[in-house]
Coordinates of C-alpha atoms in Angstrom, one line a residue:
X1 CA 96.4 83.1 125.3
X2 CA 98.8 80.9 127.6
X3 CA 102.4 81.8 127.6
X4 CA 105.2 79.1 127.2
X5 CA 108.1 80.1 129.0
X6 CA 110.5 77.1 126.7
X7 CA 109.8 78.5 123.5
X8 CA 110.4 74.7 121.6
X9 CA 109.4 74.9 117.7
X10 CA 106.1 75.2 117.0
X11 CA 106.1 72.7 114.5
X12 CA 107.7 69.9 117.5
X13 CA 103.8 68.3 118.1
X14 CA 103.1 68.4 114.5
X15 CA 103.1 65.3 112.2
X16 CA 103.6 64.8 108.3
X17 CA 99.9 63.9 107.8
X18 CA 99.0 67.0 110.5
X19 CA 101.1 69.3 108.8
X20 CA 99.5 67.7 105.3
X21 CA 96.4 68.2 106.2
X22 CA 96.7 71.7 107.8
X23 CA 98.0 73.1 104.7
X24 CA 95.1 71.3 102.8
X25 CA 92.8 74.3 104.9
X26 CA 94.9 77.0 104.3
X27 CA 94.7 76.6 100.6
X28 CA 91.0 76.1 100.8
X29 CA 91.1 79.4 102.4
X30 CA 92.7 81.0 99.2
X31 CA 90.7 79.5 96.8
X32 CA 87.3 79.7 98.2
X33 CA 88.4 83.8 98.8
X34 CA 89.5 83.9 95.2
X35 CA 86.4 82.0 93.9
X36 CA 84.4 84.7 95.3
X37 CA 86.1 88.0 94.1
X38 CA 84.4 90.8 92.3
X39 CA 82.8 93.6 92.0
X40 CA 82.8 94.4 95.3
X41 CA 86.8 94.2 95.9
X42 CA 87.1 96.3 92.7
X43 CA 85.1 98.7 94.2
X44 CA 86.8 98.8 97.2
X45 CA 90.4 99.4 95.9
X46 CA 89.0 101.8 93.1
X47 CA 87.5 103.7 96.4
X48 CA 90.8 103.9 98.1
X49 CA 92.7 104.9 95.1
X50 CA 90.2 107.8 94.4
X51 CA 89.9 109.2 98.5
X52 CA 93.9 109.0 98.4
X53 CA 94.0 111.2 95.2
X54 CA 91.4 113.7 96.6
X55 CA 93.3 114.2 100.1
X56 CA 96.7 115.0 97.4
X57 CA 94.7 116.9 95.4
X58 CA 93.4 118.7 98.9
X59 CA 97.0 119.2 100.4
X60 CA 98.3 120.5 97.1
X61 CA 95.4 123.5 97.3
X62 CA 95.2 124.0 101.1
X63 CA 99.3 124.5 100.9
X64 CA 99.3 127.2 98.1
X65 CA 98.3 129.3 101.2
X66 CA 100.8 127.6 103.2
X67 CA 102.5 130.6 104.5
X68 CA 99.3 130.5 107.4
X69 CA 99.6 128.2 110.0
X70 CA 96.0 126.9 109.8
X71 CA 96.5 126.1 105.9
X72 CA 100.0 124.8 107.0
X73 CA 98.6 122.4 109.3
X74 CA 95.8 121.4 107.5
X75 CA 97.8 120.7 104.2
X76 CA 100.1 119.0 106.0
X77 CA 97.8 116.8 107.5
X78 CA 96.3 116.1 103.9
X79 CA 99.0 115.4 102.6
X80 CA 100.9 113.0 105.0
X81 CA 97.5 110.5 105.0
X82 CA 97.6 110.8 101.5
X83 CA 101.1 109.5 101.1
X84 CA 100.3 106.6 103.8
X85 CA 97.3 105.8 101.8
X86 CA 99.0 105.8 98.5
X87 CA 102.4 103.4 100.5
X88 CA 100.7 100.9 102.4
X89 CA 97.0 100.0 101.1
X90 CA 98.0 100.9 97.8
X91 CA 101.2 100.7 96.7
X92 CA 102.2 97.8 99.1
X93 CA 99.4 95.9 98.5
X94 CA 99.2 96.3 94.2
X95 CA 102.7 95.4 94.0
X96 CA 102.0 92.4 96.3
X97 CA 99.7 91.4 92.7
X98 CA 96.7 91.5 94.9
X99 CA 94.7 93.4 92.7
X100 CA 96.0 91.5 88.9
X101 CA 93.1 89.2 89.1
X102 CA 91.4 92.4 88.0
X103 CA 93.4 92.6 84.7
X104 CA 92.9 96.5 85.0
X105 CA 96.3 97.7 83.1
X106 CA 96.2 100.8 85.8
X107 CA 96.2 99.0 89.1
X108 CA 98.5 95.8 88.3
X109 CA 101.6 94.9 90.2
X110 CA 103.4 94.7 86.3
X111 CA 103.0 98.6 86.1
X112 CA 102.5 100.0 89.5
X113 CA 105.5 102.5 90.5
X114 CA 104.9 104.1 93.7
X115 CA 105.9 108.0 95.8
X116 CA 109.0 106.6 97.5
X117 CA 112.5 106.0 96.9
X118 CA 112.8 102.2 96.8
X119 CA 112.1 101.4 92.7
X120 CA 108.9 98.6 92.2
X121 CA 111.8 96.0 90.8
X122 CA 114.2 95.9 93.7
X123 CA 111.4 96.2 96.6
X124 CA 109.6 93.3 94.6
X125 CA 112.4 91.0 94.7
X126 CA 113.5 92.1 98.5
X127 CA 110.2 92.3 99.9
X128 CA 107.8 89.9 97.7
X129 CA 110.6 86.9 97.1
X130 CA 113.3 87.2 99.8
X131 CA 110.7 88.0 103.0
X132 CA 107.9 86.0 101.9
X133 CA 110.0 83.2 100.9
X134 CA 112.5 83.1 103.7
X135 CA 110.3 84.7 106.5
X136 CA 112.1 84.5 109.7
X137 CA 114.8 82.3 109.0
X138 CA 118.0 83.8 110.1
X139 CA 120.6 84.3 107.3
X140 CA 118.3 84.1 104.9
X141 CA 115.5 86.8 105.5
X142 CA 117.2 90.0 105.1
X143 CA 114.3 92.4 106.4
X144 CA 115.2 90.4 109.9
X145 CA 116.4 93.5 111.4
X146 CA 117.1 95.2 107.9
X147 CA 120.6 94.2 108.2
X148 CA 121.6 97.0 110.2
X149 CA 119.8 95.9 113.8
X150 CA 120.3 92.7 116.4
X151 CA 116.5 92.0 116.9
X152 CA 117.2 88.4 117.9
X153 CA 119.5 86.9 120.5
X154 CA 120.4 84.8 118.0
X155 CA 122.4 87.2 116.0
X156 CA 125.7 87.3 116.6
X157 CA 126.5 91.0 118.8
X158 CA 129.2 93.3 117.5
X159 CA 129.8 96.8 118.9
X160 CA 128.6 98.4 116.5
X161 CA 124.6 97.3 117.5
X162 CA 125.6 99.7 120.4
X163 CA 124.2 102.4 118.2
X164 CA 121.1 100.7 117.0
X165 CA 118.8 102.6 119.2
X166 CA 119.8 106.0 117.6
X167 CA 119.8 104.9 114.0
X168 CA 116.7 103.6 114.9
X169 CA 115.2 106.8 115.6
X170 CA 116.8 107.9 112.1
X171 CA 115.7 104.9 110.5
X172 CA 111.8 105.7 111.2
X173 CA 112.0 109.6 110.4
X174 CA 113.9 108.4 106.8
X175 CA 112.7 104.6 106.0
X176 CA 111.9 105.6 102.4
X177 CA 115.6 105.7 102.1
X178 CA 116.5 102.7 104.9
X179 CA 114.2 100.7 102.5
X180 CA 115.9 102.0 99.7
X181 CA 119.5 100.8 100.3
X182 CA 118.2 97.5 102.3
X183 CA 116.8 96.6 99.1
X184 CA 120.5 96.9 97.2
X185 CA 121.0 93.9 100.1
X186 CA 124.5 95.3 100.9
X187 CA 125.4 92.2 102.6
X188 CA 125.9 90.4 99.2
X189 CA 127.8 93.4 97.9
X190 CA 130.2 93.1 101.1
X191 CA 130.1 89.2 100.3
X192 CA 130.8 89.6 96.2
X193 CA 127.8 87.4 95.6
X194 CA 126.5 90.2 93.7
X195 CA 128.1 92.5 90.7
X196 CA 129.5 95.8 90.4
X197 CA 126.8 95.8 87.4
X198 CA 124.5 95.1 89.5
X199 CA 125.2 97.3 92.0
X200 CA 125.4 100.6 89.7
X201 CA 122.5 99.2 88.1
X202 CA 120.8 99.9 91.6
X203 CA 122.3 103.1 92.5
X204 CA 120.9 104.0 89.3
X205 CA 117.4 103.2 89.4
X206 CA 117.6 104.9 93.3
X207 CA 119.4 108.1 91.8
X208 CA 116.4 108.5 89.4
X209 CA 113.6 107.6 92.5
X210 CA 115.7 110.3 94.5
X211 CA 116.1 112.9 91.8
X212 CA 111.7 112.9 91.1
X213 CA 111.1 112.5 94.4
X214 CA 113.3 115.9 95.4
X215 CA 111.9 117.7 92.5
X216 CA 108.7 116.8 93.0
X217 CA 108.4 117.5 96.8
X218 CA 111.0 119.8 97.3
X219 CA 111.6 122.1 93.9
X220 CA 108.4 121.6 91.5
X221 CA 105.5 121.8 94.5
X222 CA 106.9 124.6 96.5
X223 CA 107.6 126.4 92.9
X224 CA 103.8 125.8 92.6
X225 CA 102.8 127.6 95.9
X226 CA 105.2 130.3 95.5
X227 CA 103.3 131.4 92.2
X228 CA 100.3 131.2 93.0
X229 CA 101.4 133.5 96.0
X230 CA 102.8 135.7 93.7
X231 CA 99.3 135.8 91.0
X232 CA 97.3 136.6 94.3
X233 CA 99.3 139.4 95.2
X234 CA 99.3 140.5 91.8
X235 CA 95.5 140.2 91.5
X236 CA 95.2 142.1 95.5
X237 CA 97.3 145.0 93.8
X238 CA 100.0 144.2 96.7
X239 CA 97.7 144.3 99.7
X240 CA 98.3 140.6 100.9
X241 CA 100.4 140.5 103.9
X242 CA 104.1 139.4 103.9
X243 CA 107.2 139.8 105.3
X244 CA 109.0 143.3 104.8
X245 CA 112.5 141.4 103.3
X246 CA 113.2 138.8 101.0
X247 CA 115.4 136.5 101.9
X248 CA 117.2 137.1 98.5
X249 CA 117.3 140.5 98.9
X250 CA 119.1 140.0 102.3
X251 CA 121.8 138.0 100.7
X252 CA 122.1 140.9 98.4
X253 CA 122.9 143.9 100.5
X254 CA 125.4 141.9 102.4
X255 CA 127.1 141.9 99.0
X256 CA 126.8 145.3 98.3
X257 CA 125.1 147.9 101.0
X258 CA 124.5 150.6 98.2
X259 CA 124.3 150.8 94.5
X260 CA 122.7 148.7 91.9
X261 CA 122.4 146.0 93.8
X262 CA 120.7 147.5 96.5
X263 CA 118.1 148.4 94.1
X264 CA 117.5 145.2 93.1
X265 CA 117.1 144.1 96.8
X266 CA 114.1 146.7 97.3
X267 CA 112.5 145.7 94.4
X268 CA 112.8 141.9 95.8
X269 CA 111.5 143.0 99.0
X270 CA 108.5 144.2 97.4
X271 CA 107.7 141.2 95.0
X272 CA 109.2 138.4 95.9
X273 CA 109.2 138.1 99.9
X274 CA 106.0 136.3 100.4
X275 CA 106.5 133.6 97.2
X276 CA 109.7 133.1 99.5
X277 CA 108.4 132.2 101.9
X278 CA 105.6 130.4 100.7
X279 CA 107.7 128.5 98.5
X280 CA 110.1 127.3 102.4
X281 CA 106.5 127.0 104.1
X282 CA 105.2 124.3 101.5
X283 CA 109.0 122.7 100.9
X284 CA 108.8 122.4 105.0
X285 CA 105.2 120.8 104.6
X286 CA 106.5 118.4 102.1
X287 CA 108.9 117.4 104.4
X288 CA 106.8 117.0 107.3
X289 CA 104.2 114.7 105.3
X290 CA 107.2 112.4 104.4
X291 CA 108.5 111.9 107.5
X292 CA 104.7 111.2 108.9
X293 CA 104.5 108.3 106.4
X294 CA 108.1 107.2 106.7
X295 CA 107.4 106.9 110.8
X296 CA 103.7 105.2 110.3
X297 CA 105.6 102.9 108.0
X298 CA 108.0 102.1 110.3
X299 CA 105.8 101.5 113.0
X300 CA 103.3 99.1 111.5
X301 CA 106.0 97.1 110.2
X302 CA 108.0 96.8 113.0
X303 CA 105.3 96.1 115.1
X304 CA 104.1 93.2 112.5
X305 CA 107.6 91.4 112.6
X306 CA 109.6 92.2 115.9
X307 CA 107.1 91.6 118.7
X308 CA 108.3 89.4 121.2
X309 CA 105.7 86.6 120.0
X310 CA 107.5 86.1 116.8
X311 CA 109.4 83.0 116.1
X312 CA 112.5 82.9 113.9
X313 CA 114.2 79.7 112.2
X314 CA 117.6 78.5 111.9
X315 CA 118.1 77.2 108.4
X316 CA 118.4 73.7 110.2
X317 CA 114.7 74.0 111.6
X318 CA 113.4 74.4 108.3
X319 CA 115.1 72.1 105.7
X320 CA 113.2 70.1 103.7
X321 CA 110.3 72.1 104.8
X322 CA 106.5 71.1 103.1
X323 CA 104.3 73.0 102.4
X324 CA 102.5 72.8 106.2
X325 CA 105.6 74.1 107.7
X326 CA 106.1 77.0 105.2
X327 CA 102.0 77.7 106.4
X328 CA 102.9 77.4 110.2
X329 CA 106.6 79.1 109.9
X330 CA 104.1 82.3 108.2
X331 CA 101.9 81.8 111.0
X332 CA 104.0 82.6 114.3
X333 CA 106.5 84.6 112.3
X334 CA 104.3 87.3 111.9
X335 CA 102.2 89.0 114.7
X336 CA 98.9 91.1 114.3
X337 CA 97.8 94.7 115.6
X338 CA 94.5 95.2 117.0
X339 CA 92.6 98.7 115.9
X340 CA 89.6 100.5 114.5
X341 CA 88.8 99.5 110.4
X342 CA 90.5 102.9 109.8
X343 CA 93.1 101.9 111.5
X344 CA 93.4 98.8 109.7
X345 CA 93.0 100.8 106.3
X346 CA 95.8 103.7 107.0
X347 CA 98.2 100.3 107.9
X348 CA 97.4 98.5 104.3
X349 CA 95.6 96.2 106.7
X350 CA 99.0 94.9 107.5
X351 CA 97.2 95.3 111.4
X352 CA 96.4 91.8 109.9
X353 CA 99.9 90.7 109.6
X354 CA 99.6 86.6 110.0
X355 CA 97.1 86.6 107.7
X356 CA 98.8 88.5 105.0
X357 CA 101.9 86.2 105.5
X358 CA 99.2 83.7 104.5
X359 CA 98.2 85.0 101.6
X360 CA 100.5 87.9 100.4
X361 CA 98.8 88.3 97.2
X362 CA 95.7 88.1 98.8
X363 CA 93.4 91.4 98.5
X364 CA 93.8 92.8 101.8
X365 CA 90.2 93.6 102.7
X366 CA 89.9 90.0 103.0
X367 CA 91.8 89.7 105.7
X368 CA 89.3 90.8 108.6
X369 CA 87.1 87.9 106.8
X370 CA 89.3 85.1 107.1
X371 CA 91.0 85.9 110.5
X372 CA 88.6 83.9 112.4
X373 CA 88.7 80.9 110.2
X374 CA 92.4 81.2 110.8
X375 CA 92.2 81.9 114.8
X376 CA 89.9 78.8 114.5
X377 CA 92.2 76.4 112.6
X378 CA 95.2 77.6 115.6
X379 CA 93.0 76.3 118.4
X380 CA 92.1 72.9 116.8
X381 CA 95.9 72.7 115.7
X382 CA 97.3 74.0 119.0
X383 CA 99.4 76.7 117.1
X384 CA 99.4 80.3 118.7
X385 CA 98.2 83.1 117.3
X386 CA 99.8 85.9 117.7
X387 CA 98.1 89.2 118.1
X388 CA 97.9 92.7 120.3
X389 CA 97.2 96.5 120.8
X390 CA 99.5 98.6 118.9
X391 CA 101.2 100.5 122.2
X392 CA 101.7 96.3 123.2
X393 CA 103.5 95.5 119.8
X394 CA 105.5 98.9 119.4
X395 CA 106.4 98.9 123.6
X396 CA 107.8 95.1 123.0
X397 CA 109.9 96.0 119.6
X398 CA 111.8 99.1 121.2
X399 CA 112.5 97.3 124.3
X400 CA 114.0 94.5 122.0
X401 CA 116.1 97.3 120.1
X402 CA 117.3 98.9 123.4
X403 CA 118.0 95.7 125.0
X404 CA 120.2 93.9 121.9
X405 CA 122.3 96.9 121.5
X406 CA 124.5 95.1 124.2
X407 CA 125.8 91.7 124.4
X408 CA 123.5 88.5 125.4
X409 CA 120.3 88.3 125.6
X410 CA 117.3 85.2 125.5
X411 CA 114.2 84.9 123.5
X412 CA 111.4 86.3 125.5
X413 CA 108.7 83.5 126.3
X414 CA 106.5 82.9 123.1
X415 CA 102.5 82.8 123.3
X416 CA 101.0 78.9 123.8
X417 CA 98.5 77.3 121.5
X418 CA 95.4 79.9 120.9
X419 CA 92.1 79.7 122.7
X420 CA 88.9 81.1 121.3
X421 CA 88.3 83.9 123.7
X422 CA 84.6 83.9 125.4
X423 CA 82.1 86.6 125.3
X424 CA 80.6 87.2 128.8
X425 CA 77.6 84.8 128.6
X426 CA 80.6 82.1 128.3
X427 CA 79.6 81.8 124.6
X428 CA 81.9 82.1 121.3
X429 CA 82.0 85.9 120.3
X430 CA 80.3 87.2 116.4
X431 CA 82.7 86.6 113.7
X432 CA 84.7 89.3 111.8
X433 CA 82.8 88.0 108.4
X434 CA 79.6 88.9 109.9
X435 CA 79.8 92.0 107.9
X436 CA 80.6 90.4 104.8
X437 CA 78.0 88.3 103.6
X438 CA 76.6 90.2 100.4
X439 CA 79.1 88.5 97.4
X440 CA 79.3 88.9 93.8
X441 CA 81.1 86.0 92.3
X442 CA 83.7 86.9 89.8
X443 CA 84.8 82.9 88.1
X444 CA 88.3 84.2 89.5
X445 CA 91.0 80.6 89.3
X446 CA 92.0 79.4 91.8
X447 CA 95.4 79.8 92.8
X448 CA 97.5 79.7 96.1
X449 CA 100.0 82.4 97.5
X450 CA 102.5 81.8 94.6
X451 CA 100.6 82.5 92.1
X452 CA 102.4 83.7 88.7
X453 CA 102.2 87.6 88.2
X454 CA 104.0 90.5 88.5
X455 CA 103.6 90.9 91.9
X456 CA 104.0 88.1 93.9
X457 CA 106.7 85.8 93.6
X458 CA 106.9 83.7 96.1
X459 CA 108.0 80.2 96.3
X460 CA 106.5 77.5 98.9
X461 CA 106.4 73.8 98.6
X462 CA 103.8 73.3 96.1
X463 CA 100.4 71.2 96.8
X464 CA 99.7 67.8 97.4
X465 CA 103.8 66.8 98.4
X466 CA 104.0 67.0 102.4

């Protein structure tokens, strides 16, 4: 891929009728793709749904011994894949409406509620309408540095970006929570363009997300450990190891050396200090398996958006926008991450960024089956392509958040038109859809990336008027 050090639009060589006929092949895409869904994709996200359950379920157990380090580790581990599963290949992608054409009242965008502190409605209108809509365009898209970070030498510097790489680092150990309040969109707050209703409305439904997800994780689980700590011990007749104080206890005898309470303190030491610190050990684990899937969150988003091949848009550069522009502003405002199909899985196959600002409500297994009809409609357009190894993508989006906590800054030189990239015999390489050429037709309708459900609410030019 050629490198263009002027970084002009995209869109500059592009005429109506090009642009006309280029979104004309990007809704094929869609349709042919939902012509052809079934059984198969039901399968899959039935599959997904089930492993993620089992690795919880898995955690939960191996934790209720949590007080050894190998069962620590071990739940831990479970745990925190679980909870990447269950945010970005399930709940990211169900709430996208990916998964309504099944009709399956379980896994539909309408009812789908997921484990972390943003609620389904605000995320859904932030994430699904605002960023899908408006992606890229400065102003408008208000995940463009999450309102809190100068990601684009276009934004206006104020001291305060000075700080950006430390609450960066706090951002990715806590971006439940970032999300959380980005989705209030405390700009329009600060603007009055939205309620005090509204607002407390908000604070409301994240009070209730914070409150079940702090019982949950932090009171109700580690409550969970703790007894069954305490029925082994019971059932051992004492002979489980643990530690010779309790914690309580302690507190106790500072209180009151001698005496009643003393007693009381001896009696905790010898029942209660190991479903202590069982109960610490599996609230620490908890912890630790948030905070993985807050920083893998972070990451694969980051690295999807912020890359230095990513265009943005003044509000200028895309008025009166058709529908070919809204395909080719998608296109190079998004940028892809290479991997292994786990990898892609454990992302939400959001590895496959471009083509998922394509087709949001798009199941997201399809994605590795249309990205070479896509790299292939770049090169015969001349319209980059953006893609490149995760360590690439994450390397390019700190330097960007290191180097824009100070004033100035230019936009680093954008990628040129794609070229199809030769396999040593000089000859076009296997396609990605290779693998997928067993289909069950399903009658699905037709229906392009703003579709009406629950899910996915986004609003491009409609067909047939560039």
């Amino acid at each position: 891929m050629s490198t263009d050090t002027e970084n002009h639009s995209p869109l500059a060589h592009l005429s109506t009728d090009t642009l006309e006929a280029l979104a004309e092949e990007f809704d094929a895409i869609h349709d042919k793709v939902y012509a052809d869904l079934g059984e198969r994709d039901r399968h899959y996200i039935k599959t997904v749904i089930f492993v993620q359950r089992q690795l919880a379920v898995a955690g939960r157990v191996l934790l209720l011994g949590s007080a050894a380090k190998p069962a620590w580790w071990a739940g831990t581990a479970c745990l925190g894949m679980a909870k990447i599963l269950e945010n970005m290949e399930i709940g990211h992608n169900v709430m996208h409406g990916q998964w309504d054409w099944m009709n399956d009242p379980d896994i539909h965008s309408s009812s789908w509620d997921w484990d972390t502190a943003s609620t389904a409605k605000a995320w859904k209108h932030s994430h699904n309408y605002i960023h899908h809509t408006f992606t890229n365009i400065r102003g408008k898209d208000k995940d463009l540095g999450y309102e809190i970070m100068r990601i684009d030498p276009h934004q206006k510097w104020h001291p305060v970006y000075l700080a950006q790489p430390v609450y960066n680092v706090l951002l990715m150990a806590f971006f439940e929570w970032g999300v959380a309040l980005h989705d209030m969109d405390l700009e329009a707050v600060r603007a009055g363009e939205k309620t005090w209703p509204q607002v407390w409305e908000d604070l409301k439904g994240i009070a209730g997300k914070a409150r079940a997800q702090f019982v949950k994780d932090y009171v109700g689980w580690p409550l969970v450990s703790a007894g069954a700590f305490g029925l082994a011990q019971l059932a051992a007749r004492g002979r489980l190891g643990q530690p010779n104080t309790s914690r309580i206890g302690r507190r106790l005898r500072t209180l009151r050396p001698t005496g009643r309470l003393s007693a009381v303190a001896d009696a905790l030491d010898r029942t209660t200090a190991g479903m202590e610190r069982t109960f610490w050990t599996t609230l620490m684990a908890d912890a630790a398996a948030n905070i993985i899937r807050n920083v893998w969150a972070h990451g694969i988003i980051f690295c999807g958006h912020f890359p230095d091949q990513t265009y943005t848009f003044s509000p200028d550069e895309v008025e009166n926008e058709t529908r070919g522009g809204w395909y080719v502003r998608q296109l190079v405002g998004a940028a892809n991450i290479e991997g292994s199909p786990l990898f892609h899985i454990i992302s939400g196959n959001l590895g496959y960024q471009v083509e998922h600002h394509l087709y949001p409500d798009m199941p997201s297994t399809r994605y590795a089956e249309i990205a070479p009809t896509v790299r292939e409609i770049c090169e015969r357009y001349q319209l980059p392509y953006n893609s490149g190894p995760l360590v690439q993508q994450w390397t390019m989006v700190h330097r960007t958040i290191l180097r824009l906590a100070f004033p100035g800054g230019t936009p680093r030189p954008k990628p040129g038109p794609y070229h199809g990239e030769l396999d040593p015999r000089g000859t076009i390489g296997p396609s990605e859809a290779a693998r997928f050429r067993a289909r069950v037709p399903a009658g699905a309708p037709a229906a392009g990336p703003e579709h009406d459900t629950g899910g996915v609410d986004v609003t491009p030019p409609p067909r047939g008027q560039d």
